[in-house]
Amino acid sequence: MQSWRRKSLWLALSASWLLILLRVFPVLRLKEPARRQAGSPQGWPHWLDTELLQSFSQPGELLEDGLQPPQAPRGGSCTQGACFDASRCRGGGLKVFVYPAVGPISETPRKVLTSIEGSRYHTASATEACLLILVLGPDTPAGECHPVPPQWDGGKNHLVLSLHPAPCLRIFQLGQAMVAEASPTVDTFRPGFDVALPLLPEAHPLRGGALGQLRQHSPLPGVALIAVAEERGGWRTAGTNFSACPWDGRCEQDHGPKQTHPGAMLPNATFCLIPGRSPDALHFLQALQAGCIPVLLSPRWELPFSEVIDWTKAAVVADERLPLQVLAALQEMPLTRVLALRQQAQFLWDAYFSSMEKVIHTTLEIIQDRISGASAHPSLLWNSPPGALLALSTFSTSPSDFPFYHLQQGSRPLGRFSALIWVGAPDQPPLKLIQAVAGAQHCAQILVLWSSKKPPPPRWPETAVPLTVLDGHRKASDRFLPYSAISTDAILSLDAHSSLSTSEVDFAFTVWQSFPERMVGFLTWSHFWDEAQGGWGYTGERANEFSMVLTSAAFYHRYYHTLFTHSLPKALRTLADESPRCVDVLMNFLVAAVTKLPPIKVPYGPWHQEARPPPLAPGSPRLRAEPQPAAQNCINRMAAGFGHMSLVSSRLRLDPVLFKDPVSVLRKKYRSLEKP
Amino acid sequence: MCASVKYNIRGPALIPRMKTKHRIYYITLFSIVLLGLIATGMFQFWPHSIESSGDWSVEKRSVRDVPVVRLPADSPVPERGDLSCRMHTCFDVYRCGFNPKNKIKVYIYPLKKYVGEAGVPVSSTISREYNELLTAISDSDYYTDDITRACLFVPSIDLLNQNSLRVKETAQALAQLSRWDRGTNHLLFNMLPGGPPDYNTALDVPRDRALLAGGGFSTWTYRQGYDVSIPVYSPLSAEVDLPEKGPGPRRYFLLSSQVALHPESREDLAALQARHGEAVLVLDKCSNLSEGVPAARKRCHQQQAFDYPQVLQEATFCMVLRGARLGQAVLSDVLRAGCVPVIIADSYVLPFSEVLDWKRASVVVPEEKMSDVYSILQSIPRRQIEEMQRQARWFWEAYFQSIKAIALATLQIINDRIYPYAAISYEDWNDPPAVKWSSVSNPLFLPLIPPQSQGFTAIVLTYDRVESLFRVITEVSKVPSLSKLLVVWNNQNKNPPEDSLWPKIRVPLKVVRTAENKLSNRFFPYDEIETEAVLAIDDDIIMLTSDELQFGYEVWREFPDRLVGYPGRLHLWDHEMNKWKYESEWTNEVSMVLTGAAFYHKYFNYLYTYKMPGDIKNWVDAHMNCEDIAMNFLVANVTGKAVIKVTPRKKFKCPECTAIDGLSLDQTHMVERQNNCQK
């Protein structure tokens, strides 16, 4: 009884406490909303008669908005549709004719002319062309401008190209001509019709060009945050603690520790502040080259190639009227974004700006994209490595067909490969090789490229996969033609005398699937700088590093056939045809120029060594007897053709996980790699 | 209620004396308490209901009751509008100075009814769509009701349709807004600009410097980077339920559904149909519609009637031709049907073209090429068409579907211009969710082989095994590329040995003392790390030679975005809390390397410390385990690439390392494996 009473007493007590709490809390709670009501947004009212409101358009008004005859293009404004006659390009795609120079011309226009003539769109006949280019030089006095060319026709289908602010440009009655001008002002620029070019320095190289300066992905801890472009062409770096605007004369005394660099020096900082006046556009390219993120302060000029390049990924366009906020934003920018901007700026420099040739070819590519409409480069191809000049839209417009974009697309290359066996003049049908390859797990088809003078044998061995014989033209570059019979992404390129085991093929293909943009090969060469000869050389000697894999046994993506055939200058391909050994070098050059990475070496059984064909390895004894200069000349001419040495060396080889590990052979997936 | 409290306080003393009455006493007490509870409950809800009814009276008003403003005939009219306006010339950014979190603040003027001198209303007060639009802004994060802090001002004057307003008087109404100031920072919405006979492509109301979000801009009236081109909202979006239809070939290849077309266009269409027969369907108004069927919902071809917009789902491509205006509501219907729009309207600035990549969802054909349109479309590969169909539908869902979507996209575009460093990326605007989920953007995407000269920083995490630690330090210091050695002293109870006791090595050695014994300390992005390459090594890994470590660094240089490690058995060799063993130890695939000895990029330290998803980091710290698995998953997750294992054997002539079958891992696995990790 007592306990019951005590319990109920406690209950009553706690209940009354609860009451007190409940009495007090509502007061507190009520206060909260009351205060919020005073300061919180009132919001747009909810009208009682919302349901009764009329629609903004009368029924039928959206359907019939009156009839109007087609509009004629208004003067001064042109669009691609109105002022460019694309039907003239219908036949053979874009064909470009450039008016030859009159009289002596200076260095820059000559480089422009050379670049246009080197383009795959160039034609020598003005009647055949659908785009006629007039190059204006920088230093012609206003009185002696280029005469209006005979085919001018009101400027229709013309492109007036001026890499410097040209006095002549405004003298022309431009009419319907497109203008490609360096750093055009935003007010005169016609988006979608004109092309904005970068403002290039006087001594911009013709091809190749200086590589970007970025050597590492992330900025070093000690590097200055900001470099400011100065009027005289130099850069001034400063620490992070600006107390006021670093680019405004008003607060000159507030600068932190500062250093002034001479004009030619590239800035070494994370961000490069560039004022918006037109002459400062020159700084823009310097910043890109240095991998310094350009911060443009209310630019009054159109950014170069803004039609296709997404500059928000590589530069920051800020308002010069808000100095402190811009600085705060730069200081607080997350590392992830800083990394992305830096790398993108550097990629754009390498892809589109580092040489005159790239700038001109990009211009033509933009016009080609406008003409081709739906089969133009998608934005991804322009804005991620290796860039639209190296990702041909004639191959495909779907990014997942290329080897470069699988990560971004969330796709994978096709899980099969095609073996392409090249049978040269003295060779016998490679029956043993066909069997070895056909037994590979992922082999989809075998293609025999018959380049021998003898007719191919009427009968081929029975294989598990389809075998097709293609007829070659007995040229070395034949093997890299984009044959339509190739149905897979991966190609295993083989020679008739190559010797491979099924296990090696299987493993190499697995590796290729991880690196679809690279070449994966078994035999390697390396290049070196020959001091004695003053040129490049290469050797098949076994060394600690390599930079090329032989295409007599290598996996690579089908796309490189298209690129080899359609993008390489004719001179280089002829060179390859003259000296068959050059084909290997050329293909390696091409892939390295695209990926900027070395090829990959996979294990190759030592028991194959006897079968290794002597004529293919320049280091082997029989070849040493041959006159070396021809072969060495080949690599030097390629380096000249590409503008720089694009090969990259590697020091590693990829093996299966349990390769030569002390475990039972039975547990290994590729056991025959270790024992023949 | 206060009484009951007092009662209770006295209670314990009274009870023993009132034994016989205790029953009544308790009953009374309980009833009082009960009453109190009920009263409190009532009190709780009472003020609320008063308050909300007060709200009711404030918010729920009728549109007809809004205050009337009479505009004198001679009140000022704004300037016509400056075609050279750009954000950095005509927009006053100083007003956006206060906005936190990189978000602009938008103020909406209260609704008023404007009448002219004679008392004739200037326009219909507000349309349903404009009301929706203002509600959407008001409900969004952009809204502020404080006019002094606002960066952007939206008048409540409805300008959506120029036909329903009087141009001059509306302009006067704009000019008398309290913060008008030549229209600076004012945003006007218009969908149907111009009027007969010349149909201007931008709103005719003089608006000075105000930004215009307009439907149907042409390149001549559009101020690039200042105005925003918006779609013309199609009321059918809300009226009709149209389930999504997957991409793929459809019954008709090309369809035209617009009714008001210029005779010339009609001729072209008829010619197309004549040439290609069944593949092309040209629809027109129905002449004999029965009563009650809205004209907007039916289209006819000869005598055959079709339901609109359902018929659009039967076609692969749908024409969007220019009418009197450039902007056509049919574009919205077409996108919704997953039909690829073929836009034939020269100089039309497509909706949101500043951010949307229309090449991915539409085909733009010049007007003079209209007769070739069929062959142009035929040349598009099928896969690309399917991609465009998906993209079209996604554009509609994201940016066309409702007035709200249109309003928010417009504000986002303006916001991105003002805070460019916090802007939304191309991918965020354009990639449909399916692509966003599956794609990986490698943070270290630039192909780059870092120079060897930079070297690496070795980080040794240690607790108290000083002897073993010194052996590791001596061994690691022999590696030629080592540039700095960092010892993370994780023991708070014991001081690290004196300086003189440490082994003398040729590179700087730095001891970092931590505040807490956490495994995550190993992955902290210390400022002392001045190289990109980091070697994480346990204080018990003494069997790796300097050659092996040097080779590991060389491998990392060629794969800077991957983890490069040595096999796990090294880790198992001596680890006091090692209760788990990985099956992957001796299989043919490797998905992880142990961070007991591994090279990786310093950036992953930053990611581990600041960007690690969920509570994984806390889990690791709480359980003192699995930090290496967390790191492996993190790297695989952000780069989508597998690890590299380096074989640690001395007697190899040529340097070798091991590849793996590529594995990419996702977040869900991560959590699962986390839980399995400690068996």
Coordinates of N, CA and C in Angstrom, one line a residue, chain A residues 566-640:
Chain A
H566 N 44.1 9.8 -92.3 CA 43.5 11.1 -92.6 C 44.2 12.3 -92.0
S567 N 44.9 12.2 -91.0 CA 45.5 13.4 -90.4 C 46.9 13.6 -90.7
L568 N 47.7 12.6 -91.0 CA 49.1 12.8 -91.2 C 49.4 13.5 -92.5
P569 N 50.4 14.4 -92.5 CA 50.7 15.1 -93.7 C 51.2 14.1 -94.7
K570 N 50.9 14.4 -96.0 CA 51.2 13.4 -97.0 C 52.7 13.1 -97.1
A571 N 53.5 14.1 -96.8 CA 55.0 13.9 -96.9 C 55.4 12.8 -95.9
L572 N 54.8 12.8 -94.8 CA 55.3 11.8 -93.8 C 54.8 10.4 -94.2
R573 N 53.6 10.3 -94.8 CA 53.2 9.0 -95.2 C 54.0 8.4 -96.4
T574 N 54.4 9.3 -97.3 CA 55.2 8.9 -98.4 C 56.6 8.4 -97.8
L575 N 57.1 9.1 -96.8 CA 58.3 8.7 -96.2 C 58.2 7.3 -95.7
A576 N 57.1 7.0 -95.0 CA 56.9 5.7 -94.5 C 56.8 4.6 -95.5
D577 N 56.2 5.0 -96.7 CA 56.1 4.0 -97.7 C 57.5 3.7 -98.3
E578 N 58.3 4.7 -98.4 CA 59.7 4.5 -99.0 C 60.5 3.6 -98.1
S579 N 60.4 3.8 -96.8 CA 61.2 2.9 -96.0 C 60.3 2.2 -95.0
P580 N 60.0 1.0 -95.2 CA 59.0 0.3 -94.4 C 59.3 0.3 -92.9
R581 N 60.5 0.4 -92.5 CA 60.8 0.5 -91.1 C 60.2 1.7 -90.4
C582 N 60.1 2.7 -91.2 CA 59.6 4.0 -90.8 C 58.1 3.9 -90.3
V583 N 57.4 3.0 -90.9 CA 56.0 2.9 -90.5 C 55.8 2.7 -89.0
D584 N 56.7 1.8 -88.5 CA 56.6 1.6 -87.0 C 56.9 2.9 -86.3
V585 N 57.9 3.5 -86.7 CA 58.3 4.8 -86.0 C 57.2 5.8 -86.1
L586 N 56.6 5.9 -87.3 CA 55.6 6.9 -87.6 C 54.3 6.6 -86.7
M587 N 53.9 5.4 -86.7 CA 52.8 5.0 -85.9 C 53.0 5.3 -84.4
N588 N 54.2 5.0 -83.9 CA 54.5 5.3 -82.5 C 54.5 6.8 -82.3
F589 N 55.1 7.6 -83.2 CA 55.1 9.0 -83.1 C 53.7 9.6 -83.0
L590 N 52.8 9.0 -83.9 CA 51.5 9.5 -83.9 C 50.7 9.3 -82.6
V591 N 50.8 8.0 -82.1 CA 50.1 7.7 -80.9 C 50.7 8.5 -79.7
A592 N 52.0 8.6 -79.7 CA 52.6 9.4 -78.6 C 52.2 10.9 -78.6
A593 N 52.1 11.4 -79.9 CA 51.7 12.8 -80.0 C 50.3 13.0 -79.5
V594 N 49.4 12.0 -79.7 CA 48.1 12.1 -79.2 C 48.0 11.9 -77.7
T595 N 48.6 10.8 -77.2 CA 48.4 10.5 -75.8 C 49.4 11.2 -74.9
K596 N 50.6 11.6 -75.4 CA 51.6 12.2 -74.6 C 52.1 11.2 -73.6
L597 N 52.0 10.0 -73.8 CA 52.3 8.9 -72.9 C 53.1 7.8 -73.6
P598 N 53.9 7.1 -72.9 CA 54.7 6.0 -73.6 C 53.8 4.8 -73.9
P599 N 54.2 4.0 -74.8 CA 53.4 2.7 -75.0 C 53.7 1.8 -73.8
I600 N 53.0 0.6 -73.9 CA 53.1 -0.3 -72.8 C 53.7 -1.6 -73.3
K601 N 54.6 -2.1 -72.5 CA 55.3 -3.4 -72.8 C 54.7 -4.5 -72.0
V602 N 54.4 -5.6 -72.6 CA 54.0 -6.8 -71.8 C 55.0 -7.9 -72.1
P603 N 55.0 -8.9 -71.2 CA 56.0 -9.9 -71.3 C 56.0 -10.7 -72.6
Y604 N 57.1 -11.0 -73.1 CA 57.3 -11.8 -74.3 C 58.3 -12.9 -74.1
G605 N 57.9 -14.1 -74.3 CA 58.7 -15.2 -73.9 C 60.0 -15.2 -74.6
P606 N 61.1 -15.5 -73.8 CA 62.4 -15.5 -74.4 C 62.6 -16.6 -75.5
W607 N 61.7 -17.6 -75.5 CA 61.9 -18.7 -76.5 C 61.5 -18.2 -77.9
H608 N 60.9 -17.0 -78.0 CA 60.5 -16.5 -79.3 C 61.7 -15.9 -80.0
Q609 N 62.8 -15.7 -79.2 CA 63.9 -14.9 -79.8 C 64.4 -15.4 -81.1
E610 N 64.5 -16.7 -81.3 CA 65.0 -17.2 -82.5 C 64.1 -16.9 -83.7
A611 N 62.8 -16.8 -83.4 CA 61.9 -16.6 -84.4 C 61.8 -15.1 -84.8
R612 N 62.5 -14.3 -84.0 CA 62.3 -12.8 -84.2 C 63.0 -12.4 -85.5
P613 N 62.3 -11.8 -86.3 CA 62.8 -11.5 -87.7 C 63.9 -10.5 -87.7
P614 N 65.1 -10.8 -88.2 CA 66.2 -9.9 -88.1 C 65.9 -8.5 -88.9
P615 N 65.2 -8.6 -90.0 CA 65.1 -7.3 -90.8 C 64.3 -6.2 -90.0
L616 N 63.6 -6.6 -89.0 CA 62.7 -5.6 -88.4 C 63.4 -4.9 -87.3
A617 N 64.4 -5.5 -86.7 CA 65.1 -4.9 -85.6 C 66.3 -4.2 -86.0
P618 N 66.4 -2.9 -86.0 CA 67.5 -2.2 -86.5 C 68.8 -2.5 -85.7
G619 N 68.6 -3.0 -84.5 CA 69.8 -3.3 -83.7 C 70.5 -4.6 -84.0
S620 N 69.7 -5.4 -84.7 CA 70.3 -6.8 -84.9 C 71.4 -6.8 -85.9
P621 N 72.3 -7.8 -85.8 CA 73.5 -7.7 -86.6 C 73.3 -7.5 -88.1
R622 N 72.3 -8.2 -88.7 CA 72.2 -8.0 -90.1 C 71.9 -6.6 -90.5
L623 N 71.2 -5.9 -89.7 CA 70.8 -4.6 -90.1 C 71.9 -3.6 -89.9
R624 N 72.8 -3.9 -89.0 CA 73.9 -3.0 -88.7 C 74.7 -2.9 -90.0
A625 N 74.7 -3.9 -90.8 CA 75.4 -3.9 -92.1 C 74.8 -2.9 -93.0
E626 N 73.5 -2.7 -92.9 CA 72.8 -1.8 -93.8 C 73.3 -0.4 -93.6
P627 N 73.1 0.5 -94.6 CA 73.4 1.9 -94.3 C 72.5 2.4 -93.3
Q628 N 73.0 2.8 -92.2 CA 72.1 3.2 -91.1 C 71.5 4.6 -91.3
P629 N 72.1 5.5 -92.0 CA 71.6 6.9 -92.1 C 70.1 6.9 -92.6
A630 N 69.8 6.1 -93.5 CA 68.4 6.1 -94.1 C 67.4 5.9 -93.0
A631 N 67.7 4.9 -92.1 CA 66.7 4.6 -91.1 C 66.7 5.7 -90.0
Q632 N 67.9 6.2 -89.7 CA 68.0 7.2 -88.7 C 67.4 8.5 -89.2
N633 N 67.6 8.7 -90.5 CA 67.0 9.9 -91.1 C 65.5 10.0 -90.9
C634 N 64.9 8.8 -91.0 CA 63.5 8.7 -90.8 C 63.0 9.3 -89.5
I635 N 63.6 9.0 -88.4 CA 63.2 9.5 -87.1 C 63.4 11.0 -87.1
N636 N 64.4 11.5 -87.7 CA 64.7 12.9 -87.6 C 63.7 13.7 -88.5
R637 N 63.3 13.1 -89.6 CA 62.4 13.8 -90.5 C 61.0 13.8 -89.8
M638 N 60.7 12.7 -89.1 CA 59.4 12.7 -88.4 C 59.4 13.7 -87.3
A639 N 60.5 13.8 -86.6 CA 60.6 14.9 -85.5 C 60.4 16.2 -86.1
A640 N 60.9 16.4 -87.3 CA 60.7 17.7 -88.0 C 59.3 17.9 -88.4

